[in-house]
Amino acid sequence: MTEKSKKDEKQKTLNIQDATICEATAQMLRKAERDGVETAFHRAADMKACPIGADSACCKNCTMGPCRLNPRDPYAKTGVCGATADTIQARNFARMVASGAAAHTDHGMSMLDLFREVVSGKIKEYAIKDPIKLADLAVELDIEVEGRELKDIALDVYRELERTYVQVDGEIPFVKRVPEKTLETWRKHGVVPRGAMREIMEIMHRTHMGVDQDYENITRQCTRTALADGWGGSMIATEVSDILFGTPTPVKADVDMGCLKKNEVNIIIHGHEPNLFESMLASVDDPGLIQAAKDAGAEGINLVGMCCSGAEMLSRHGIPHAGNFMSTETVLVTGAVDAMGVDVQCIKQGLAKVAECYGTRLFTTNPRCRIEGVTHIEFHEHAPRECTDAIVENAIVRFRNRRLPVEIPNIRTAGIHGFSHEYINYMLGGTFRGSYTPLNDNIINGRIRGVAGVVGCTNPRVKQDWVHVELVKELIKNDVLVVQTGCSQISLAKAGLYKPEAAHLAGDGLREVCETVGMPPVLGLGSCVDNSRILTACAEMVRVGGLGESIADLPVAGAAPEYMSEKAISIGHYFVASGVYTVFGVTFPIMEGTKFYRHLFEELEELGFGKWGFAKDPYEMARLMIAHIDKKRKALGIDKARERVLMDMADRQRLEAA
Ligand code: XCC
Ligand code: SF4
């Protein structure tokens, strides 16, 4: 046997049934195999994850190494420099936080750059869509608004928010939003972020060979950096995007691959920054381009989103969404995608090969993200249409030259998306007394047991969407209201949980609230940077009162059951730092039983923060989260109220039966 055929024989075959519960993705995986096309699912089946790396038991921070420890006996050895298992793990973890926080803060900074250029009049292609939100934000930041021009207010807001990134000393502006007692905890431990650039720089310094070698001290810097993401870069990305493009309110939209249209020019935007997508929205509406599409024999132009900017546009404008992270290659297997434009983050290099196989025109657009061999059309905000029009034109050419048969899975699910924290306010409180009081009341009286954020990626190491869907079903069945962002939101939307009718899957208490308000039991807030909406909502719940004095007192929990990215680690850590018990699935980059493990999973809570949790199984994950919520209810003295609600329900059932 030649080397090559030996290798081929060893290649593990993918069991499609175990790979995903997304039927459209499964159908496309079968087609990909018939077509001889490989995806990340196949590569994951063929490549076992490195067990040393999975446990974070190796260090390559200098050339005396790389050094490898034995995850089953972590303290048997140290690195050549003497670094212990705890130092090595903490440093690795810190660098994941740094990278994840950098991704979100750099994205937030791009939005803030755009905001500055728009308010100073240098960019005319975008405008301020939500001046009310801008004024509210100015007031929140103690900026004078009475009798002032919007432009002057906006410039002051810009200058204030810029501190989030470049400030060398002091506290970032959004600490104003943090509940007093939570902030007190941060100050006590010296973890209030200064500016994101400073924190990320310092983390890279401290994890260099021979600097910080105390896992508790390294964790403190992880906390400070992650907070600069959650209450900094991500929060700015959300606030500024709302101001520029509109604050989401509920909107009906379809998800899944059935959103593609056989007889139209299909264009997918995939990535994270709404500026590209907003411009594409204008391009596909251009009468000249629509006519060009018709001249090419198409019935029109169909714009669809994927991943996070897709989730953001779904929430903000009701743009259909074709699928989450693990479906970005498989959607190309339909042969129906004429062009895909990508910007930054979660863009698999594997897309290039699949696009080539099916003749899809793939374009990178952001100077930060090019892919070898892929055409780059740079997106410039002062002339955004140049890029997006060119993508449309290329898509039309591809449509005209479609040769291969097209197979679009006939699967599409409608749902209601677009629940900003402002809207939750309004929805529950009504127009005249918009507030979180009714939410708190329903938590206190026990109809709603607590709130869970279920967020994050999909990952080929677990069955796509399955962990998300089972976890969320289990939570709502137990009267836990679920809020979502990112790829997780799409998993549940595909499963039909975003229909108000899905309230019947909820427990009696939550169902009653959903039916009264007319909302689904699961609320989608947008992309991953919009996790900051969850932080703001938590702060609001504390402010309204009755549920303790800090975020750590709230009966809430978080989860990223199928995460894969470093951004998720940063998000998880800023939730933990803010006081939330946060459970991750798939794998956790840590050695069990070590001091660093105990620090993240137990001691942080003892210090007044939240803590990390880990479970692969969705039911176990739900059990952990609900137990935590119940523990917080008990500490607040509202556990009895819930027992009464359950009794009322039993009484009612007895009555009905009689
Ligand atoms: Fe990426 Fe944001 Fe994860 Fe989805 S959820 S895989 S990070 S697209 Ni943000
Ligand atoms: Fe090894 Fe220490 Fe160098 Fe890491 S920093 S590679 S543990 S010698």
XYZ file of C-alpha atoms and ligand atoms in Angstrom:
675
model
C 0.000 0.000 0.000
C 1.305 3.459 -0.807
C 1.653 5.981 1.996
C -1.297 7.886 0.638
C -3.779 5.042 0.414
C -2.757 3.906 3.892
C -3.630 7.363 5.099
C -6.907 7.325 3.192
C -7.850 4.048 4.774
C -7.152 5.399 8.225
C -9.337 8.435 7.620
C -12.311 8.203 9.940
C -15.670 8.440 8.287
C -18.061 11.022 9.571
C -21.250 9.748 11.140
C -23.625 12.438 9.940
C -26.384 11.425 12.325
C -24.099 12.036 15.270
C -22.729 15.263 13.834
C -25.787 17.478 13.808
C -29.497 17.734 14.501
C -29.765 20.462 11.860
C -31.516 18.627 9.044
C -30.441 21.102 6.405
C -26.814 20.742 7.443
C -27.131 16.942 7.470
C -28.653 16.964 3.989
C -25.781 19.121 2.742
C -23.194 16.920 4.462
C -24.591 13.943 2.542
C -24.399 15.943 -0.672
C -20.860 17.079 0.159
C -19.824 13.439 0.516
C -21.417 12.539 -2.806
C -19.593 15.496 -4.346
C -16.287 14.544 -2.678
C -16.169 17.797 -0.709
C -14.689 18.034 2.770
C -15.917 20.245 5.648
C -14.863 21.035 9.215
C -17.131 18.170 10.335
C -15.000 15.743 8.317
C -11.742 17.236 9.503
C -12.883 17.043 13.125
C -13.796 13.381 12.693
C -10.398 12.769 11.156
C -8.327 14.723 13.676
C -8.427 13.791 17.333
C -8.082 16.864 19.533
C -4.618 16.976 21.132
C -5.150 15.654 24.669
C -2.281 17.645 26.196
C -3.492 20.903 24.699
C -7.114 20.143 25.600
C -6.095 20.043 29.264
C -3.852 23.093 28.915
C -0.913 21.007 30.070
C 1.659 22.465 27.707
C 3.536 25.737 27.409
C 5.329 27.139 24.395
C 5.996 30.605 25.726
C 9.746 30.259 25.243
C 12.271 28.118 23.398
C 13.591 26.359 26.486
C 10.384 24.416 25.872
C 7.810 23.735 24.560
C 7.196 21.963 27.876
C 4.651 19.233 28.452
C 3.161 18.111 31.740
C 1.172 14.981 32.454
C -2.482 16.034 32.855
C -3.115 12.986 35.031
C -0.281 13.916 37.373
C -0.003 17.682 36.982
C 2.392 18.336 39.839
C 4.856 15.549 38.974
C 6.904 17.942 36.828
C 7.361 21.613 36.053
C 8.451 23.363 32.885
C 12.186 23.903 32.279
C 11.918 27.367 33.867
C 10.191 25.819 36.869
C 6.699 27.014 35.912
C 4.112 24.924 37.738
C 0.942 23.396 36.345
C -1.041 26.302 37.803
C 1.171 28.953 36.248
C 1.069 27.259 32.861
C -2.703 26.840 32.852
C -3.367 30.351 34.128
C -1.069 31.846 31.507
C -2.727 29.869 28.712
C -6.144 30.879 29.961
C -5.067 34.509 30.196
C -3.928 34.529 26.589
C -7.297 33.147 25.498
C -9.011 35.937 27.431
C -6.661 38.483 25.864
C -7.351 37.276 22.334
C -11.109 37.057 22.849
C -11.261 40.478 24.485
C -9.097 41.918 21.709
C -11.526 40.616 19.081
C -14.536 42.246 20.733
C -12.818 45.480 21.669
C -11.271 45.905 18.211
C -14.722 45.362 16.695
C -16.186 47.872 19.174
C -13.465 50.322 18.278
C -14.302 50.027 14.574
C -17.889 50.932 15.409
C -16.707 53.863 17.502
C -14.381 55.007 14.671
C -17.365 54.986 12.342
C -19.450 56.897 14.895
C -16.752 59.587 15.165
C -16.494 59.990 11.402
C -20.280 60.147 11.053
C -20.833 62.739 13.776
C -17.946 64.862 12.602
C -19.484 64.835 9.134
C -16.560 63.102 7.409
C -18.647 60.065 6.476
C -22.035 60.785 4.946
C -22.984 57.259 3.940
C -24.212 56.424 7.436
C -26.325 58.504 9.820
C -27.608 58.436 13.360
C -30.746 56.311 13.331
C -31.556 56.410 17.040
C -30.967 59.929 18.415
C -33.054 59.105 21.499
C -30.695 56.333 22.480
C -27.784 58.694 21.892
C -29.309 61.303 24.205
C -30.112 58.676 26.867
C -26.551 57.420 26.694
C -25.203 60.968 27.026
C -27.276 61.501 30.164
C -26.053 58.189 31.560
C -22.471 59.319 30.951
C -23.141 62.654 32.733
C -22.882 64.642 29.517
C -24.938 67.828 29.351
C -27.777 67.549 26.806
C -30.129 70.462 27.606
C -30.251 72.989 24.792
C -27.287 71.472 22.933
C -26.936 70.411 19.312
C -27.047 66.657 18.742
C -23.664 66.849 17.034
C -21.985 68.412 20.065
C -23.553 65.871 22.376
C -22.413 63.084 20.053
C -18.827 64.363 19.982
C -18.754 64.441 23.774
C -20.125 60.898 23.858
C -17.367 59.876 21.473
C -14.633 61.452 23.607
C -16.014 59.830 26.723
C -16.307 56.366 25.165
C -12.858 56.551 23.582
C -11.465 56.271 27.108
C -12.692 52.667 27.118
C -9.792 51.842 24.834
C -6.977 54.312 25.302
C -7.248 55.348 28.927
C -4.006 54.753 30.790
C -5.318 55.237 34.292
C -8.723 55.469 35.980
C -11.932 53.512 35.381
C -13.736 52.868 32.086
C -16.917 54.960 31.512
C -19.461 52.130 31.711
C -18.630 51.399 35.356
C -21.427 53.956 35.809
C -23.779 51.150 34.817
C -22.414 48.606 37.276
C -24.409 48.069 40.498
C -22.692 49.726 43.451
C -21.969 46.548 45.334
C -20.610 44.712 42.306
C -18.302 47.654 41.647
C -17.221 47.624 45.272
C -16.104 43.995 44.852
C -14.152 44.909 41.731
C -12.455 47.828 43.448
C -11.590 45.729 46.466
C -9.777 43.242 44.237
C -8.235 45.875 41.980
C -9.881 44.609 38.797
C -11.737 47.670 37.491
C -10.462 48.042 33.917
C -8.513 51.140 32.913
C -8.507 51.019 29.114
C -8.766 47.862 26.993
C -5.471 48.476 25.199
C -3.656 48.795 28.488
C -5.256 45.657 29.948
C -4.553 43.510 26.905
C -0.992 44.799 26.713
C -0.465 44.026 30.357
C -1.844 40.495 30.038
C 0.568 39.775 27.194
C 3.408 41.157 29.289
C 2.485 39.258 32.413
C 2.193 35.933 30.568
C 5.622 36.314 28.978
C 8.261 33.892 30.231
C 9.447 34.816 33.686
C 6.901 37.462 34.651
C 3.691 36.670 36.566
C 3.992 33.224 38.152
C 1.160 33.325 40.647
C -2.074 31.895 39.234
C -4.257 34.077 41.482
C -2.513 37.228 40.351
C -2.727 36.155 36.683
C -6.460 35.480 37.155
C -6.918 39.022 38.490
C -5.551 40.397 35.248
C -7.812 37.996 33.297
C -10.728 39.489 35.204
C -9.713 43.064 34.527
C -9.204 42.352 30.827
C -12.454 40.422 30.413
C -14.372 43.242 32.132
C -12.812 45.666 29.635
C -14.509 43.513 26.998
C -17.970 43.021 28.552
C -18.490 46.455 30.087
C -16.169 48.070 27.535
C -15.575 47.038 23.935
C -18.614 44.787 23.556
C -20.922 47.259 25.267
C -19.702 50.028 22.993
C -20.202 47.839 19.923
C -23.820 47.282 20.965
C -24.632 50.839 22.019
C -22.986 52.515 19.045
C -24.443 50.041 16.532
C -27.910 50.715 17.960
C -27.363 54.469 17.683
C -26.121 54.202 14.096
C -28.363 51.443 12.777
C -31.372 51.377 15.104
C -32.213 49.679 18.393
C -33.876 46.301 17.814
C -37.563 45.795 18.501
C -39.374 42.503 17.916
C -39.486 41.458 14.321
C -40.563 38.277 12.572
C -37.890 36.509 10.561
C -37.048 33.165 9.001
C -34.007 31.030 9.675
C -32.358 27.999 8.034
C -31.078 27.136 4.582
C -34.556 27.242 3.074
C -34.112 31.031 3.138
C -32.043 30.668 -0.026
C -34.055 31.055 -3.222
C -33.442 28.944 -6.273
C -34.460 31.589 -8.801
C -32.818 34.560 -7.169
C -29.262 35.791 -6.849
C -28.303 34.610 -3.364
C -25.816 36.629 -1.345
C -24.610 35.710 2.137
C -22.855 38.087 4.525
C -20.968 36.264 7.261
C -18.888 37.796 10.028
C -19.361 40.274 12.814
C -19.459 43.916 11.794
C -22.816 45.472 10.929
C -21.333 48.286 8.786
C -20.627 45.885 5.899
C -24.028 44.285 6.188
C -25.858 47.633 6.340
C -24.166 48.714 3.137
C -25.060 45.409 1.486
C -28.651 46.027 2.487
C -28.531 49.254 0.465
C -26.810 47.534 -2.477
C -29.409 44.780 -2.845
C -32.103 47.472 -2.820
C -30.479 49.407 -5.658
C -32.869 49.510 -8.643
C -29.966 49.324 -11.092
C -28.561 46.192 -9.509
C -32.001 44.602 -9.207
C -32.515 45.242 -12.908
C -29.110 43.740 -13.681
C -30.125 40.639 -11.735
C -33.350 40.408 -13.707
C -31.460 40.850 -16.967
C -29.383 37.854 -15.919
C -32.585 35.818 -15.605
C -33.036 36.040 -11.833
C -36.283 36.929 -10.117
C -34.452 39.222 -7.713
C -31.623 39.481 -5.208
C -31.889 37.566 -1.946
C -29.721 38.712 0.955
C -29.199 36.299 3.842
C -27.037 36.448 6.968
C -24.909 33.918 8.827
C -23.114 33.754 12.180
C -23.043 36.871 14.327
C -23.525 39.793 11.946
C -26.347 37.637 10.587
C -27.807 37.325 14.095
C -27.435 41.062 14.562
C -29.237 41.885 11.287
C -31.871 39.269 12.058
C -32.547 41.014 15.349
C -32.342 44.551 14.041
C -33.989 44.290 10.625
C -35.532 40.824 10.346
C -33.051 39.763 7.638
C -33.340 35.981 7.119
C -30.529 33.859 8.544
C -29.172 30.747 6.823
C -27.413 29.082 9.761
C -24.802 29.247 12.481
C -21.061 28.688 12.595
C -21.038 24.972 11.749
C -23.228 25.555 8.685
C -21.111 28.139 6.895
C -19.322 25.592 4.715
C -22.311 23.307 4.232
C -24.526 26.156 3.022
C -22.181 26.526 0.047
C -22.804 22.862 -0.816
C -26.312 23.903 -1.919
C -24.664 25.403 -4.986
C -27.218 28.191 -4.597
C -24.960 30.768 -2.981
C -23.757 33.111 -5.702
C -21.549 35.224 -3.481
C -20.421 35.244 0.114
C -18.867 38.359 1.641
C -17.003 37.971 4.909
C -15.451 40.459 7.305
C -13.869 39.315 10.584
C -14.039 36.449 13.093
C -15.188 32.833 12.742
C -14.427 32.803 9.004
C -13.115 29.280 8.397
C -10.258 29.085 5.926
C -11.982 25.923 4.698
C -14.641 28.124 3.091
C -12.216 28.939 0.297
C -12.008 25.341 -0.908
C -15.741 24.660 -0.658
C -16.560 27.925 -2.436
C -14.164 26.957 -5.199
C -15.820 23.536 -5.593
C -19.258 25.064 -6.110
C -18.252 28.206 -7.968
C -19.443 30.532 -5.200
C -17.676 33.875 -5.371
C -16.075 34.364 -1.961
C -14.781 37.807 -0.935
C -12.854 39.046 2.044
C -13.534 42.711 2.760
C -11.725 43.729 5.952
C -8.018 44.643 6.019
C -7.701 42.503 9.179
C -8.877 39.331 7.478
C -7.599 38.093 4.183
C -7.518 34.473 3.101
C -4.800 33.139 0.827
C -6.177 32.694 -2.657
C -9.459 34.524 -1.942
C -10.316 37.766 -3.757
C -10.168 40.785 -1.485
C -12.420 43.777 -2.109
C -11.660 46.189 0.654
C -14.549 47.829 2.408
C -14.107 51.545 3.076
C -16.674 53.316 5.198
C -16.436 56.567 3.279
C -17.414 54.683 0.099
C -19.057 51.495 1.384
C -21.114 50.810 -1.717
C -18.003 50.330 -3.854
C -17.344 47.059 -2.066
C -20.889 45.805 -1.619
C -22.002 46.752 -5.139
C -19.005 44.874 -6.528
C -19.987 41.786 -4.542
C -23.534 42.012 -5.923
C -22.233 42.402 -9.481
C -20.033 39.343 -9.062
C -22.958 37.412 -7.630
C -25.056 38.277 -10.665
C -22.336 37.007 -13.007
C -22.125 33.791 -11.015
C -25.924 33.414 -11.179
C -25.895 33.763 -14.928
C -23.177 31.126 -15.173
C -24.663 28.628 -12.718
C -23.806 25.245 -14.218
C -24.089 22.746 -11.389
C -27.471 21.595 -10.115
C -28.755 23.515 -7.114
C -30.127 21.710 -4.067
C -31.672 23.878 -1.370
C -32.980 22.070 1.724
C -36.655 22.913 1.965
C -36.435 23.873 5.630
C -37.273 27.276 7.037
C -38.589 28.279 10.443
C -40.165 31.586 11.431
C -39.739 33.228 14.810
C -39.752 36.537 16.663
C -36.351 38.123 17.253
C -34.992 41.509 18.326
C -35.378 41.817 22.082
C -33.057 44.628 23.162
C -32.847 45.293 26.885
C -34.756 48.501 26.204
C -37.548 46.548 24.604
C -37.757 44.040 27.447
C -38.249 47.087 29.645
C -41.068 48.354 27.511
C -42.661 44.971 26.815
C -42.942 43.979 30.444
C -43.571 47.416 31.879
C -45.849 48.895 29.253
C -45.517 52.257 27.502
C -46.246 54.393 30.515
C -44.119 52.685 33.093
C -41.403 50.938 31.115
C -39.352 49.133 33.727
C -37.985 45.836 34.897
C -40.334 45.869 37.898
C -42.752 43.311 36.395
C -39.850 40.961 35.586
C -38.522 41.261 39.127
C -42.051 40.830 40.515
C -42.552 37.667 38.520
C -39.216 36.349 39.745
C -40.057 37.253 43.330
C -43.511 35.655 43.150
C -41.917 32.583 41.587
C -43.691 32.417 38.245
C -40.268 32.931 36.712
C -37.705 30.935 38.651
C -34.739 32.851 37.287
C -33.054 33.988 34.091
C -30.425 32.112 32.081
C -28.239 33.378 29.267
C -27.520 30.568 26.800
C -25.081 31.772 24.190
C -22.094 30.945 22.050
C -20.844 28.928 19.160
C -21.404 25.522 17.646
C -18.505 23.083 17.541
C -17.913 19.926 15.486
C -16.698 18.132 18.636
C -20.329 17.882 19.749
C -23.597 17.243 17.920
C -24.445 20.594 16.326
C -27.373 22.430 17.982
C -28.322 19.444 20.161
C -26.737 20.641 23.398
C -28.157 24.154 22.929
C -31.659 22.912 22.199
C -31.862 20.292 24.959
C -30.411 22.678 27.556
C -32.827 25.490 26.704
C -35.841 23.163 26.638
C -34.892 21.847 30.045
C -34.489 25.368 31.435
C -37.805 26.752 30.200
C -39.595 23.598 31.328
C -38.368 24.559 34.788
C -39.653 28.150 34.497
C -36.275 29.674 33.739
C -36.585 32.509 31.208
C -33.829 32.163 28.601
C -32.075 35.031 26.819
C -29.756 34.289 23.901
C -27.229 35.653 21.461
C -25.016 34.504 18.616
C -24.994 31.062 17.093
C -26.964 29.617 20.009
C -29.877 31.899 19.168
C -29.907 30.420 15.669
C -29.855 26.834 17.015
C -33.039 27.488 18.980
C -34.648 29.520 16.213
C -34.186 26.570 13.843
C -35.801 24.338 16.462
C -38.880 26.599 16.534
C -38.410 27.983 20.047
C -38.710 31.583 18.853
C -42.387 31.222 18.088
C -44.657 32.590 20.824
C -46.485 29.224 20.620
C -43.326 27.607 21.986
C -44.553 28.902 25.351
C -46.364 25.569 25.722
C -42.931 23.983 26.246
C -42.418 26.169 29.310
C -43.398 25.386 32.878
C -46.764 26.709 34.093
C -45.375 29.898 35.655
C -43.210 30.995 32.733
C -45.913 29.969 30.284
C -48.413 32.200 32.019
C -46.059 35.201 31.774
C -45.275 34.487 28.102
C -48.927 34.129 27.204
C -49.885 37.330 29.014
C -47.170 39.349 27.279
C -47.316 37.428 23.997
C -43.616 36.645 23.948
C -41.708 33.455 23.190
C -40.093 31.681 26.186
C -36.690 32.384 24.669
C -35.580 35.926 23.848
C -32.942 36.616 21.179
C -30.773 39.671 21.746
C -28.490 39.553 18.689
C -24.795 38.872 18.167
C -22.119 37.946 20.692
C -21.142 41.539 21.466
C -24.812 41.925 22.386
C -24.136 39.758 25.426
C -23.519 43.206 26.862
C -27.318 43.625 26.696
C -27.528 40.804 29.245
C -25.108 42.653 31.544
C -27.178 45.823 31.222
C -30.378 43.874 31.926
C -28.775 42.315 35.028
C -27.706 45.754 36.263
C -31.254 46.976 35.676
C -32.706 44.056 37.648
C -30.480 44.964 40.581
C -31.390 48.655 40.304
C -35.128 47.969 40.288
C -34.760 46.174 43.598
C -36.046 43.175 45.481
C -33.402 40.777 44.155
C -30.366 41.727 46.190
C -27.722 44.377 45.878
C -25.255 42.961 43.397
C -25.349 40.899 40.205
C -23.948 38.024 42.255
C -27.189 38.039 44.291
C -29.482 37.554 41.271
C -31.082 34.175 40.517
C -29.375 34.016 37.132
C -26.884 31.724 35.359
C -25.108 31.564 32.018
C -23.975 28.863 29.602
C -22.067 28.366 26.369
C -22.789 24.687 25.745
C -21.086 24.272 22.344
C -18.481 27.032 22.443
C -15.262 26.923 20.453
C -13.754 30.429 20.337
C -11.448 32.436 22.570
C -14.090 35.149 22.459
C -16.379 32.783 24.339
C -13.725 32.383 27.052
C -13.525 36.149 27.429
C -17.337 36.391 27.554
C -17.533 33.580 30.092
C -14.949 35.244 32.254
C -16.621 38.672 32.208
C -19.885 37.041 33.259
C -18.090 35.233 36.063
C -16.354 38.478 37.058
C -19.704 40.276 37.027
C -21.148 37.747 39.473
C -22.764 35.119 37.255
C -22.365 31.348 37.544
C -21.312 30.358 34.026
C -21.242 26.783 32.736
C -19.335 25.787 29.614
C -19.627 22.580 27.596
C -17.486 20.679 25.046
C -14.194 20.822 26.956
C -12.528 23.159 29.425
C -8.853 24.057 28.968
C -7.802 23.106 32.471
C -6.500 20.179 34.545
C -9.062 19.004 37.052
C -8.037 18.925 40.670
C -5.371 21.620 40.345
C -5.265 24.805 42.423
C -6.085 26.903 39.362
C -9.121 24.702 38.750
C -10.324 25.264 42.303
C -9.721 28.988 41.900
C -11.951 29.325 38.834
C -14.599 26.819 39.883
C -14.901 27.675 43.611
C -12.739 30.437 45.057
C -13.853 33.249 42.746
C -17.340 32.904 44.187
C -15.983 33.056 47.721
C -14.296 36.341 46.746
C -17.640 37.852 45.721
C -17.542 37.145 41.968
C -19.462 34.459 40.092
C -17.769 31.167 39.264
C -17.088 28.804 36.376
C -18.829 25.476 35.855
C -18.426 22.695 33.332
C -20.702 19.945 32.019
C -20.946 18.230 28.659
C -24.408 16.824 29.143
C -27.222 19.366 28.620
C -29.399 17.899 31.380
C -26.546 17.999 33.863
C -25.830 21.549 32.746
C -29.457 22.535 33.338
C -29.406 20.844 36.732
C -26.322 22.821 37.776
C -27.820 26.106 36.587
C -31.199 25.517 38.223
C -29.566 24.440 41.492
C -27.607 27.691 41.443
C -30.743 29.734 40.722
C -32.526 27.991 43.606
C -29.572 28.658 45.897
C -29.812 32.368 45.080
C -33.595 32.351 45.579
C -33.089 30.818 48.983
C -30.473 33.404 49.944
C -32.920 36.138 48.889
C -35.654 34.510 50.953
C -37.962 34.091 47.955
C -37.820 30.304 47.729
C -41.063 29.996 49.692
C -42.940 32.154 47.171
C -42.147 29.647 44.502
C -43.406 26.761 46.570
C -46.655 28.705 46.938
C -46.915 29.203 43.189
C -46.488 25.506 42.642
C -49.114 24.829 45.286
C -51.501 27.283 43.639
C -50.996 25.426 40.429
C -51.699 22.089 42.069
C -54.780 23.577 43.682
C -55.948 24.811 40.354
C -55.388 21.442 38.729
C -57.338 19.782 41.512
C -60.116 22.269 40.949
C -60.121 21.702 37.212
C -60.185 17.950 37.695
C -63.159 18.162 40.073
Fe -18.410 32.753 16.141
Fe -20.009 35.128 16.469
Fe -19.156 31.728 18.341
Fe -20.845 32.056 16.444
S -21.173 32.487 18.520
S -19.145 30.805 16.387
S -17.798 33.315 18.204
S -20.169 33.644 15.185
Ni -20.407 34.628 18.680
Fe 8.761 25.782 29.325
Fe 8.824 27.806 31.101
Fe 9.481 28.232 28.540
Fe 6.952 27.696 29.174
S 8.115 29.492 29.779
S 8.105 26.846 27.465
S 7.203 26.282 30.882
S 10.543 26.895 30.000
